[in-house]
Coordinates of C-alpha atoms in Angstrom, one line a residue:
X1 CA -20.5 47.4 7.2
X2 CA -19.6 43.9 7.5
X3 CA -22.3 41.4 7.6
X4 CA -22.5 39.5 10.9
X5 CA -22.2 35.4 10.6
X6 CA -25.2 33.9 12.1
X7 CA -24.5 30.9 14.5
X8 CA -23.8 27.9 13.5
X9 CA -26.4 25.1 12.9
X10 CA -24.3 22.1 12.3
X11 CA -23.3 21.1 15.4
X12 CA -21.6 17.7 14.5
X13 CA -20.3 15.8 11.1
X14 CA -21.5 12.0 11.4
X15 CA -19.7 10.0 8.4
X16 CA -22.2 6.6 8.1
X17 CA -20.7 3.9 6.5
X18 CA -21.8 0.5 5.6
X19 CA -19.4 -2.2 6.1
X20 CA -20.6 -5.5 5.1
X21 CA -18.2 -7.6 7.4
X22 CA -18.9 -5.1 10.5
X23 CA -16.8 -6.5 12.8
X24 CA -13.7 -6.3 10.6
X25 CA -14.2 -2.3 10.1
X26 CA -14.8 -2.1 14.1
X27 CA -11.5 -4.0 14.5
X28 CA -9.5 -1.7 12.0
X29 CA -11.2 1.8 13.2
X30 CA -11.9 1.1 16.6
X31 CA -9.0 -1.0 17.8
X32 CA -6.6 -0.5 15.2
X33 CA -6.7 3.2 14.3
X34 CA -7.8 4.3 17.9
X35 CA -10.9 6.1 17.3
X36 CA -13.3 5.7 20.7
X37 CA -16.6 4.0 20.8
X38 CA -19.0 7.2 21.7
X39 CA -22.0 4.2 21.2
X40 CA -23.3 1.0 20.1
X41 CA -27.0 0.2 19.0
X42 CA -28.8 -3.0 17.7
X43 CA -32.0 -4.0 16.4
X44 CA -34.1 -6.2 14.6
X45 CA -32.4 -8.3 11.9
X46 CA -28.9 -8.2 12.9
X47 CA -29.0 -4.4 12.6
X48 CA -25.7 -2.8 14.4
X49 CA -24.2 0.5 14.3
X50 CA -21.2 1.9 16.5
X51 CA -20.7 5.6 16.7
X52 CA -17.0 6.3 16.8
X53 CA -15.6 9.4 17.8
X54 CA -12.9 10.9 15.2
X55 CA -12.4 14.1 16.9
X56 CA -12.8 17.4 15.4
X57 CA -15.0 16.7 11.9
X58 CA -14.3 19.5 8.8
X59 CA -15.9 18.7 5.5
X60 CA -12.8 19.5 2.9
X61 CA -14.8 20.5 -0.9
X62 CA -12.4 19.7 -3.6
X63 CA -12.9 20.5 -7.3
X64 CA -12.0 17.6 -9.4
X65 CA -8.3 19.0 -10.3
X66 CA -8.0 19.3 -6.6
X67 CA -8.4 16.3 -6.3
X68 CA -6.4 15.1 -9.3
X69 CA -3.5 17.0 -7.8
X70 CA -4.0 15.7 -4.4
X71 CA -3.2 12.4 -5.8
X72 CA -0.6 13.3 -7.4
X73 CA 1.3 14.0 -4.4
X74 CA 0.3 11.0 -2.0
X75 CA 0.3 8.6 -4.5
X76 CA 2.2 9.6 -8.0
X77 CA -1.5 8.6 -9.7
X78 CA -5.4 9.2 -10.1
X79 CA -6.3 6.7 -7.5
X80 CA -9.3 8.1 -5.2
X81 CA -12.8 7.6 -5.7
X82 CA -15.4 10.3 -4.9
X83 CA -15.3 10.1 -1.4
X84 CA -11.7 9.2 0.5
X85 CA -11.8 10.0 4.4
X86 CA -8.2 11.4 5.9
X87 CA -7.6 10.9 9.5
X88 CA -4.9 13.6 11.4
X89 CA -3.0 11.3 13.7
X90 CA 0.3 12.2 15.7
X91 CA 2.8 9.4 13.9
X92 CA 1.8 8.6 10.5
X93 CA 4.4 6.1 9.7
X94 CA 3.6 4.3 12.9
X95 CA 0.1 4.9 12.3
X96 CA 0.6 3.6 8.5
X97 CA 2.4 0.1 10.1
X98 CA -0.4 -1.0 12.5
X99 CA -3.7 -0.2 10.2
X100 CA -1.6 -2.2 7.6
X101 CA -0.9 -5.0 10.2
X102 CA -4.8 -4.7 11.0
X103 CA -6.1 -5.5 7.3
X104 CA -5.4 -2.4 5.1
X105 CA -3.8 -2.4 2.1
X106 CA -1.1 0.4 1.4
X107 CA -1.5 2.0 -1.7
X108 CA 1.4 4.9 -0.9
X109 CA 3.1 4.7 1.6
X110 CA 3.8 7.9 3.6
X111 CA 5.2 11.0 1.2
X112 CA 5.5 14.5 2.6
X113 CA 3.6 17.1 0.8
X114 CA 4.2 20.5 -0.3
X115 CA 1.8 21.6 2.5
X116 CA 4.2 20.3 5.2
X117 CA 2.5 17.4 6.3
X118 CA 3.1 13.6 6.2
X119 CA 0.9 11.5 4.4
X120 CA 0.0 7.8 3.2
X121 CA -2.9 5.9 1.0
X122 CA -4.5 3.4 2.1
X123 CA -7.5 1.1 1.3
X124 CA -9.6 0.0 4.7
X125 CA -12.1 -2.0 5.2
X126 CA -16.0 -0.9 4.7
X127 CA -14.7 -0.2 0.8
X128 CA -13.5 3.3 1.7
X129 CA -10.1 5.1 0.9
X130 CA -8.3 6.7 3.7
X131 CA -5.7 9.3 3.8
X132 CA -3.9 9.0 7.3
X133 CA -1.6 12.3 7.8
X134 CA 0.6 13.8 10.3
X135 CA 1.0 17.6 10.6
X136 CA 5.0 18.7 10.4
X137 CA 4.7 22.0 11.4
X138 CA 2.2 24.2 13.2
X139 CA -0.2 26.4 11.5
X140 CA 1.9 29.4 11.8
X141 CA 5.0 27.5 10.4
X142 CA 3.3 26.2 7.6
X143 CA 3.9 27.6 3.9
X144 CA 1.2 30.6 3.0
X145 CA -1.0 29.9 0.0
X146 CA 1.6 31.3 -2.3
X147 CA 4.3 29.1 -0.8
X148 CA 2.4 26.2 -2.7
X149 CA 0.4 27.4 -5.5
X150 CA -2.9 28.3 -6.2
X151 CA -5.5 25.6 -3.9
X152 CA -2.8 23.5 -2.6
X153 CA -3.2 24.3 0.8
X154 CA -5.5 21.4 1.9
X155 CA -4.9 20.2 5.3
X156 CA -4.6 16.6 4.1

């Protein structure tokens, strides 16, 4: 008998932060990459925070030759730090042109990947590492887990 899957508990992924010049990674995320403002909050001290709303949220686990390999293929090199965040957008080379018009710095340019999709390196502001990628093909039309070896099938 198969065991049932209780509900789930998690009912959002919140990503904080810190950007030391705030209103340069509100520019870039907000204005730049598109992401809507859900809310804004202030308090004492010059304390601000803006929630941004990035869509559907999935927490990707990689093991560290994952990872290796992951760079490999974006960027030709071991460039990512622990954390990198990867944003799905419709146009990634268009995409890719404004954020690096708004501030970031490319550090690969968009490559497709043996997972079908279309994908460049960037560095943003707030010190973080982001992967922006377009999906080529649907789910169904994308290669099988043997198509592409064993874990390369990250969505990224």
């Amino acid at each position: 008998m198969a065991a049932e899957h209780p509900a789930p508990v998690v009912r959002q992924l919140r990503l904080v932060v810190e950007a030391a010049d705030y209103e340069a990674a509100v520019a870039f995320f907000r204005d730049a990459l598109g992401l809507p403002e859900e809310a804004a909050f202030s308090g004492d001290g010059d304390a601000r925070v803006m929630i941004l709303d990035a869509g559907r949220a999935t927490l990707e686990i990689a093991n560290p030759a994952q990872k290796r390999m992951i760079d490999e293929v974006e960027v030709g090199r071991q460039v990512a730090p622990r954390i990198r965040v990867a944003f799905e957008v419709d146009d990634a080379e268009a995409t890719t042109a404004r954020l690096l018009a708004a501030g970031a710095s490319e550090i690969a340019p968009p490559t497709r990947t043996p997972w079908e999709s279309l994908n460049s390196r960037l560095d943003a502001p707030a010190d973080l590492q982001i992967t922006v990628f377009q999906e080529l093909r649907t789910p169904d039309e994308r290669p099988g887990l043997d198509d592409v070896g064993p874990a390369q099938h990250s969505d990224e």
